[in-house]
PDB file of C-alpha atoms in Angstrom:
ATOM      1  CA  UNK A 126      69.124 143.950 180.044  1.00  0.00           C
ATOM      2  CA  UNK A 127      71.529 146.549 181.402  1.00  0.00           C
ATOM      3  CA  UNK A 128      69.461 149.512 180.440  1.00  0.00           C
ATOM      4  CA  UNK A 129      66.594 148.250 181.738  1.00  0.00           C
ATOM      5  CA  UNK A 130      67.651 147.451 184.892  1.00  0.00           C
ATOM      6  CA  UNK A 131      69.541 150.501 185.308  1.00  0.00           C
ATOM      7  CA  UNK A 132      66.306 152.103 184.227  1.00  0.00           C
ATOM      8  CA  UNK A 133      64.765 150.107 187.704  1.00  0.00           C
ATOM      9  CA  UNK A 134      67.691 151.030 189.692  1.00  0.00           C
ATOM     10  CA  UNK A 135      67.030 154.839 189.429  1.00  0.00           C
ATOM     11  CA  UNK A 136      63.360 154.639 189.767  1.00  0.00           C
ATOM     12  CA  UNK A 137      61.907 151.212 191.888  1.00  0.00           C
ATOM     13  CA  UNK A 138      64.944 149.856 193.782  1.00  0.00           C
ATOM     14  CA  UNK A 139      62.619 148.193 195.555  1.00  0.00           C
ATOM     15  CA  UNK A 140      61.570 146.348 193.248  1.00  0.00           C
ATOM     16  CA  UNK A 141      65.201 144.611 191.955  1.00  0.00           C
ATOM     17  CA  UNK A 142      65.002 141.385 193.847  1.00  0.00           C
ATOM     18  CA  UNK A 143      61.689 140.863 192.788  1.00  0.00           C
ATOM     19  CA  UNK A 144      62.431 140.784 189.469  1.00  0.00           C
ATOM     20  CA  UNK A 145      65.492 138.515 189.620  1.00  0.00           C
ATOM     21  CA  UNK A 146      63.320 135.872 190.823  1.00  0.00           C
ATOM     22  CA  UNK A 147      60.781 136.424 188.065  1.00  0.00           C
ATOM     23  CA  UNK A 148      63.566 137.053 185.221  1.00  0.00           C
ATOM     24  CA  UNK A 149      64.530 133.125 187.117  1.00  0.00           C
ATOM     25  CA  UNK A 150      60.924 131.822 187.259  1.00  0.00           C
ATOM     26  CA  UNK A 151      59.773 132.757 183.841  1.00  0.00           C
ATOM     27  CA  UNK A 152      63.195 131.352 182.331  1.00  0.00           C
ATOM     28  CA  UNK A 153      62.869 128.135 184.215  1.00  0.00           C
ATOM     29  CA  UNK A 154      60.826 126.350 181.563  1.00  0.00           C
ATOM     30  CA  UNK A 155      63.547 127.230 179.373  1.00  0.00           C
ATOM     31  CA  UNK A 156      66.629 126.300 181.038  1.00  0.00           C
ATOM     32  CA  UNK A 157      64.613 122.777 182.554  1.00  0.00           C
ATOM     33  CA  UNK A 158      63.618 122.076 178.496  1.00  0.00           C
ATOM     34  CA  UNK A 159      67.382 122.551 177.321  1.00  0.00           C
ATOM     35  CA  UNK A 160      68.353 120.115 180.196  1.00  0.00           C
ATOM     36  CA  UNK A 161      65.877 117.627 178.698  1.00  0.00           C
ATOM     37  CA  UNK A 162      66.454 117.855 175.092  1.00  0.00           C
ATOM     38  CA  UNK A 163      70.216 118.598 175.199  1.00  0.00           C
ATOM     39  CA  UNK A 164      71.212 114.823 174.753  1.00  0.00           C
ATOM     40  CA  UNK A 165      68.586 114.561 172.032  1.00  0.00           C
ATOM     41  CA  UNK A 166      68.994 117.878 169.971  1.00  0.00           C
ATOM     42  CA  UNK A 167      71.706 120.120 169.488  1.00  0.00           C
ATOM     43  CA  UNK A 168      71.092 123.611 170.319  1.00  0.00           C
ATOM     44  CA  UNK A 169      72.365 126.417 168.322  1.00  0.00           C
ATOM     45  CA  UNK A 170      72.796 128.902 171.153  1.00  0.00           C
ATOM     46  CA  UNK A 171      74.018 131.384 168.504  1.00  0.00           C
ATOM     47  CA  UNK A 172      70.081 131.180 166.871  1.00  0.00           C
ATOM     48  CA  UNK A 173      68.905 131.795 171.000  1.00  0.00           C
ATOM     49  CA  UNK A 174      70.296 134.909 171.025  1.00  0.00           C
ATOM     50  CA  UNK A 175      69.063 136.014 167.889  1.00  0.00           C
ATOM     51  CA  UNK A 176      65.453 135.169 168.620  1.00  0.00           C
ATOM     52  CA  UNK A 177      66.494 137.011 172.059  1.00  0.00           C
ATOM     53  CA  UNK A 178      67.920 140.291 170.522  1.00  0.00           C
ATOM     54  CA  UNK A 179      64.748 140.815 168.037  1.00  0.00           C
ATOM     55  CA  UNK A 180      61.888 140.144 170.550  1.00  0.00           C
ATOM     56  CA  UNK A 181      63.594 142.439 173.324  1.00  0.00           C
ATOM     57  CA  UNK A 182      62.026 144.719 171.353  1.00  0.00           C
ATOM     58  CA  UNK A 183      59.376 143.454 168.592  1.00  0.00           C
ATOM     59  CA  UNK A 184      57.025 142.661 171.348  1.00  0.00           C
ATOM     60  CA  UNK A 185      57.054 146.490 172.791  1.00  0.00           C
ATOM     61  CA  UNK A 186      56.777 147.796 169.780  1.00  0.00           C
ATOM     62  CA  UNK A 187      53.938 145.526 168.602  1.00  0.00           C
ATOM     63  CA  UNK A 188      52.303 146.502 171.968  1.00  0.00           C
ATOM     64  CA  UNK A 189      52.802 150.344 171.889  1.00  0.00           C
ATOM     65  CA  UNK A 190      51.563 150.150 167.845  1.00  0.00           C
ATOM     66  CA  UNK A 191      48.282 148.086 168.956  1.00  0.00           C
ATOM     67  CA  UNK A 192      47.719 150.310 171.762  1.00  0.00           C
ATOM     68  CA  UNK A 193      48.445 153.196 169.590  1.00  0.00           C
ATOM     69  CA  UNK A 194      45.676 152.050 166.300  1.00  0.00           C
ATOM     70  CA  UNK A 195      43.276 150.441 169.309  1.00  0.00           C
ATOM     71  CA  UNK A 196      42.581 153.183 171.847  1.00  0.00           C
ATOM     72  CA  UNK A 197      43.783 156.224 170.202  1.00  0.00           C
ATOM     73  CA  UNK A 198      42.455 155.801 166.446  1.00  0.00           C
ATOM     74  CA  UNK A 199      39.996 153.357 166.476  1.00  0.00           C
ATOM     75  CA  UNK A 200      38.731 155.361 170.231  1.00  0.00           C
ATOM     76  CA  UNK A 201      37.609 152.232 171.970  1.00  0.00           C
ATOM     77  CA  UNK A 202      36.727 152.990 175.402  1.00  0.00           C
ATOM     78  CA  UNK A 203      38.182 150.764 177.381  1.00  0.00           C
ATOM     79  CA  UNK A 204      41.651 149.426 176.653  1.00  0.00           C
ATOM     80  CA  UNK A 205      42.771 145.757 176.117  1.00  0.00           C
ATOM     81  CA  UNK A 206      44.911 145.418 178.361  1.00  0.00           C
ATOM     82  CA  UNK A 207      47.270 147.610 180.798  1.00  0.00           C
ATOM     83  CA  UNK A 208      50.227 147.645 182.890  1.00  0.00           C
ATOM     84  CA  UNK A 209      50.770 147.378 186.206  1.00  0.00           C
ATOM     85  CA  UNK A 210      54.014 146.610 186.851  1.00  0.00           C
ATOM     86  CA  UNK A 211      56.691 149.139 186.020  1.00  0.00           C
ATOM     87  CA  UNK A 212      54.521 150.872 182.868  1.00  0.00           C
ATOM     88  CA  UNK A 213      55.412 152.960 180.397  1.00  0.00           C
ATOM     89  CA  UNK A 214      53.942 154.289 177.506  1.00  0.00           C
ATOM     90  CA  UNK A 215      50.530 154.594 179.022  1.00  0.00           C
ATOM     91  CA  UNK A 216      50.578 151.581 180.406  1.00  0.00           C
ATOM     92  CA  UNK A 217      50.946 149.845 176.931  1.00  0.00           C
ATOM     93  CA  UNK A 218      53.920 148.204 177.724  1.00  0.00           C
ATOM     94  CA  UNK A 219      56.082 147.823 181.163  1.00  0.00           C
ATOM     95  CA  UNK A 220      60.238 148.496 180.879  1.00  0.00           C
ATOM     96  CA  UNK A 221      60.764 145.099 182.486  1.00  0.00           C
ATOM     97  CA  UNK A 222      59.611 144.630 178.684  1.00  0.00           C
ATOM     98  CA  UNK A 223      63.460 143.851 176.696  1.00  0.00           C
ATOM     99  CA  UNK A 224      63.418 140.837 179.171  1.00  0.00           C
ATOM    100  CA  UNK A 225      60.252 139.260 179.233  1.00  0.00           C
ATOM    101  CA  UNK A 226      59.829 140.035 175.716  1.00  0.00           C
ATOM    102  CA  UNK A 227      63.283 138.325 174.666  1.00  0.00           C
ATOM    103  CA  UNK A 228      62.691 135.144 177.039  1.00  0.00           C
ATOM    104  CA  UNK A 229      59.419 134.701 175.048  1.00  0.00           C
ATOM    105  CA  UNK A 230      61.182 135.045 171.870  1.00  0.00           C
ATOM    106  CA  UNK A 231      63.724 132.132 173.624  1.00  0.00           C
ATOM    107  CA  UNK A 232      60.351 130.199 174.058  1.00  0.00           C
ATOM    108  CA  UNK A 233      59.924 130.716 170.463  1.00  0.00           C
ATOM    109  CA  UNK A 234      62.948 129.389 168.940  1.00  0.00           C
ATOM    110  CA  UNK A 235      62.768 126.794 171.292  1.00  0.00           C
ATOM    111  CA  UNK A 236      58.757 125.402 169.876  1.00  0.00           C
ATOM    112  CA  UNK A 237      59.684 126.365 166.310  1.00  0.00           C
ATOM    113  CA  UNK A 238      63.107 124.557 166.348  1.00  0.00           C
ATOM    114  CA  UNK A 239      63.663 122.256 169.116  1.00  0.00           C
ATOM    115  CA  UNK A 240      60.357 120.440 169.274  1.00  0.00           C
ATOM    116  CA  UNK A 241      59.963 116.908 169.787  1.00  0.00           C
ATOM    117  CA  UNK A 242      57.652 116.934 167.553  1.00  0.00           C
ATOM    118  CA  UNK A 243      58.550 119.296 165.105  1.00  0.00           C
ATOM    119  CA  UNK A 244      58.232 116.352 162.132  1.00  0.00           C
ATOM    120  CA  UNK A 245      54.553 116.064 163.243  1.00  0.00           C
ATOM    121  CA  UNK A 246      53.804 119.464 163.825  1.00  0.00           C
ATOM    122  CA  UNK A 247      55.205 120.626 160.073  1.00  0.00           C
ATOM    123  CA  UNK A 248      52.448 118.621 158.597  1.00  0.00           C
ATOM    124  CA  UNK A 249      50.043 120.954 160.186  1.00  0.00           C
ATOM    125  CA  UNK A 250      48.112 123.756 157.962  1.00  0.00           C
ATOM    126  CA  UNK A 251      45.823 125.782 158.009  1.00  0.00           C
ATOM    127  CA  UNK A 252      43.617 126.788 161.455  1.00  0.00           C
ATOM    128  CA  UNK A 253      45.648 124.325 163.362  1.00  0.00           C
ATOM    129  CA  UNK A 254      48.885 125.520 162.437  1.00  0.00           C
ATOM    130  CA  UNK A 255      47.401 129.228 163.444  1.00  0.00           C
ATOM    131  CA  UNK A 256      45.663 127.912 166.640  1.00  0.00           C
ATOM    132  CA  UNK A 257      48.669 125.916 167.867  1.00  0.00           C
ATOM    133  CA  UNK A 258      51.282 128.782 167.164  1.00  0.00           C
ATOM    134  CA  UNK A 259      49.129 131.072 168.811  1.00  0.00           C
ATOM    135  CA  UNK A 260      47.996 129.105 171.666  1.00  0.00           C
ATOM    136  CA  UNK A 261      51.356 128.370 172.573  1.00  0.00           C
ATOM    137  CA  UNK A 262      51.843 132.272 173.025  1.00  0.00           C
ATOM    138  CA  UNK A 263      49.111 132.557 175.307  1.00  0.00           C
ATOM    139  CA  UNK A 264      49.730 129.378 177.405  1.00  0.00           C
ATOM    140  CA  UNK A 265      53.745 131.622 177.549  1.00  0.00           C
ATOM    141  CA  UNK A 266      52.052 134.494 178.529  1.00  0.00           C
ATOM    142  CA  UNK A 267      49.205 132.828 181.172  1.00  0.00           C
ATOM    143  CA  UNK A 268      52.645 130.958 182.857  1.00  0.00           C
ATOM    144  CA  UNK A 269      54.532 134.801 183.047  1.00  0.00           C
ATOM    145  CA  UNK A 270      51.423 136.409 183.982  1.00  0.00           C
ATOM    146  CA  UNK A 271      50.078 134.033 186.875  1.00  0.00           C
ATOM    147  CA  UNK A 272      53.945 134.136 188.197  1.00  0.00           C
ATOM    148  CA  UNK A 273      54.182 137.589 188.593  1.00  0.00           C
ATOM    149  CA  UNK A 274      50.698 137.996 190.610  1.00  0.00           C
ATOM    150  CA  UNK A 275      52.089 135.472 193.026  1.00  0.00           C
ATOM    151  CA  UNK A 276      55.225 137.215 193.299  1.00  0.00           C
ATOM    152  CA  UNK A 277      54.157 140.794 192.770  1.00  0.00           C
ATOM    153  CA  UNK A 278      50.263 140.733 194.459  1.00  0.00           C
ATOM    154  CA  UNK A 279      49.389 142.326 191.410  1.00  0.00           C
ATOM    155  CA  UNK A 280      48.992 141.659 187.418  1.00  0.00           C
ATOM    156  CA  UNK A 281      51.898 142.335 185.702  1.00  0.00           C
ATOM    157  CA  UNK A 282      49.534 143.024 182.740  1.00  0.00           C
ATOM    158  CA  UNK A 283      45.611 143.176 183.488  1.00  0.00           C
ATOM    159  CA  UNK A 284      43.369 142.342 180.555  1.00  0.00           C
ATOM    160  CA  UNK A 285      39.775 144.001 181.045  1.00  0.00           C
ATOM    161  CA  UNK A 286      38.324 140.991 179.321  1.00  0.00           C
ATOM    162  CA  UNK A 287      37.078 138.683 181.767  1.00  0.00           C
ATOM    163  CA  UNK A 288      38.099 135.640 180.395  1.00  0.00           C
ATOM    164  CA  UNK A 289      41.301 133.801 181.882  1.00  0.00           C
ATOM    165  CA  UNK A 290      40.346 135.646 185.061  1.00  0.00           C
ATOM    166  CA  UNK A 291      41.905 138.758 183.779  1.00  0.00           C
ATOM    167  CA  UNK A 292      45.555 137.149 182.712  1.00  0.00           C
ATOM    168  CA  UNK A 293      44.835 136.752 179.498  1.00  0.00           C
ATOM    169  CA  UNK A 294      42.230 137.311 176.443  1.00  0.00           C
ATOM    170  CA  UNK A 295      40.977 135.378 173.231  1.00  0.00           C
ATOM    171  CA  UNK A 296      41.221 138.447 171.461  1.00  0.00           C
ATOM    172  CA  UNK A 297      44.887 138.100 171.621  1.00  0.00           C
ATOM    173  CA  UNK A 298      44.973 135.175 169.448  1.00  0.00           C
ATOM    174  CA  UNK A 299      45.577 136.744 165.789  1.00  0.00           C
ATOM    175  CA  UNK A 300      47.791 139.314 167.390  1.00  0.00           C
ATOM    176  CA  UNK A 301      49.906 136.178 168.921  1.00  0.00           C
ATOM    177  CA  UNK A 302      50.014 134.595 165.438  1.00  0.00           C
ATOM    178  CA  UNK A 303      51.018 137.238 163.600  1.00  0.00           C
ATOM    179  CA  UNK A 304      53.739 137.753 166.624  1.00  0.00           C
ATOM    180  CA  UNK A 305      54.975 134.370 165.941  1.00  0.00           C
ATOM    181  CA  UNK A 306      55.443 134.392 162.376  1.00  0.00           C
ATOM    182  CA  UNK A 307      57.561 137.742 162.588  1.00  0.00           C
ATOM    183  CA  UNK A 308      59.543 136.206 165.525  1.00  0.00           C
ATOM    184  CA  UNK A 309      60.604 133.771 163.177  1.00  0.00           C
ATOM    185  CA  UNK A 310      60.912 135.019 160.232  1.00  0.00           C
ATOM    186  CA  UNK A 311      62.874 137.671 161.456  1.00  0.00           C
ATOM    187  CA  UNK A 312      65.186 136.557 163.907  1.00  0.00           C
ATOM    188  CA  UNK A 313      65.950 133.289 161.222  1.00  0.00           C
ATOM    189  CA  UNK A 314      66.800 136.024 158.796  1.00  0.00           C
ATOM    190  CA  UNK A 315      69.077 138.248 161.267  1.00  0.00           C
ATOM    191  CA  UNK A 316      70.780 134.973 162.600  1.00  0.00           C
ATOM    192  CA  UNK A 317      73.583 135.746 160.105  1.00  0.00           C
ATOM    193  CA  UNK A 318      74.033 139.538 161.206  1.00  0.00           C
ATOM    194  CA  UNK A 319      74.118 139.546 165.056  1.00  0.00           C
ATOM    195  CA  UNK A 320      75.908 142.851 164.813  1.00  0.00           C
ATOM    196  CA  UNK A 321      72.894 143.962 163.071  1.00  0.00           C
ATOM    197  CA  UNK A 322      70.711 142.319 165.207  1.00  0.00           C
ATOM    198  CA  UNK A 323      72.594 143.642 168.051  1.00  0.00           C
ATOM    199  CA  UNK A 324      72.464 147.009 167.444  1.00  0.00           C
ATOM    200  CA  UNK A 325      68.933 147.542 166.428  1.00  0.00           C
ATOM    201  CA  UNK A 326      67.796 146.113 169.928  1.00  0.00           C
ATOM    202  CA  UNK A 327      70.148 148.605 171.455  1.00  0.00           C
ATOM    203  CA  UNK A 328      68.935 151.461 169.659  1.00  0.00           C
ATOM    204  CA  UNK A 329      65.118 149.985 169.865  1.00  0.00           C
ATOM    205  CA  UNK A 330      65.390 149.445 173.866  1.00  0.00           C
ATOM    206  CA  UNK A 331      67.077 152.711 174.487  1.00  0.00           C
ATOM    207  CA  UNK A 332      63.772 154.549 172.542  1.00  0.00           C
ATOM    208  CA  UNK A 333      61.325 152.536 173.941  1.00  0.00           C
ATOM    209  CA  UNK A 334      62.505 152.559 177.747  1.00  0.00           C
ATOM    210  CA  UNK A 335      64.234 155.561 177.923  1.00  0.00           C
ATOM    211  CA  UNK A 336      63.663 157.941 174.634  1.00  0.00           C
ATOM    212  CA  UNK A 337      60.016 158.542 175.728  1.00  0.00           C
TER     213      UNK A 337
END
């Protein structure tokens, strides 16, 4: 978080309140879930930050490495997606990135671990296990996305497919399940070495928003 909004500070001061109140909005889910399920469940806040430390950067890379094998090896003409807000990369990813990317992580934990209805929802296989998982990326990334035109008057990442008016794509859907299983089984795996954990996000966010 502190590199990247250093990163901001240097370059779009203007843009620092802005994303304060996003960083709040998209979080808000979140913090209003915990509220309602902290009577019910406890919450491991030490497994949070986990999930938080690996996605800060897992989702930029996974976006750079997809824009990398989609538009530069496999040539397609016209990109997935792009950028808008604060790019980098060529426009494959944004630096705002470590915290979006971490807060969906959060979101994560929170479906995988916390549910309600995890009991019912480990009985699933198959496509509906995939098309849940996955569809519960999207729906993450329709609620960030829609927020930050309202609060930015722009897309904070504009998909060329039409569908979802532009804030989204089916397309996404294997990428999202395939991001979900790695979320988890990674950050599960790391929750025992957070100074591990901790210092690979460091390194990875410094590289990715800075080393480029």
């Amino acid at each position: 978080i502190i590199f990247t909004f250093s990163y901001i500070c240097r370059n779009q001061k203007n843009m620092i309140l802005k994303l304060i109140l996003f960083t709040f909005i998209i979080s808000l889910p979140v913090i209003i879930y915990w509220n309602y399920i902290k009577n019910k469940i406890k919450v491991d806040k030490k497994l949070l930050l986990s999930y938080f430390l690996f996605g800060s950067w897992f989702g930029m890379c996974g976006e750079v490495f997809l824009d990398t094998v989609i538009n530069k090896i496999l040539k397609v003409p016209v990109p997935l997606w792009e950028y808008r807000i604060l790019p980098i990369h060529d426009k494959a990813t944004s630096s705002y990135g470590p915290i979006m990317w971490g807060i969906a992580a959060v979101c994560v934990c929170f479906f995988q671990h916390y549910n309600l209805k995890e009991t019912s929802l480990r009985k699933l296989q198959g496509w509906k296990l995939f098309f849940i998982e996955a569809g519960f990326l999207m729906i993450a990334e329709l609620y960030f996305d829609i927020s930050g035109y309202f609060l930015f008057n722009e897309y904070f990442f504009y998909y060329f497919a039409p569908e979802f008016y532009h804030f989204s794509a089916l397309v996404n859907i294997p990428f999202w399940w395939c991001g979900y299983k790695i979320i988890v089984k990674a950050s599960d795996v790391l929750y025992s070495e957070w100074k591990l954990n901790f210092t690979i996000a460091l390194l990875m966010v410094i590289i990715l928003v800075w080393g480029f």
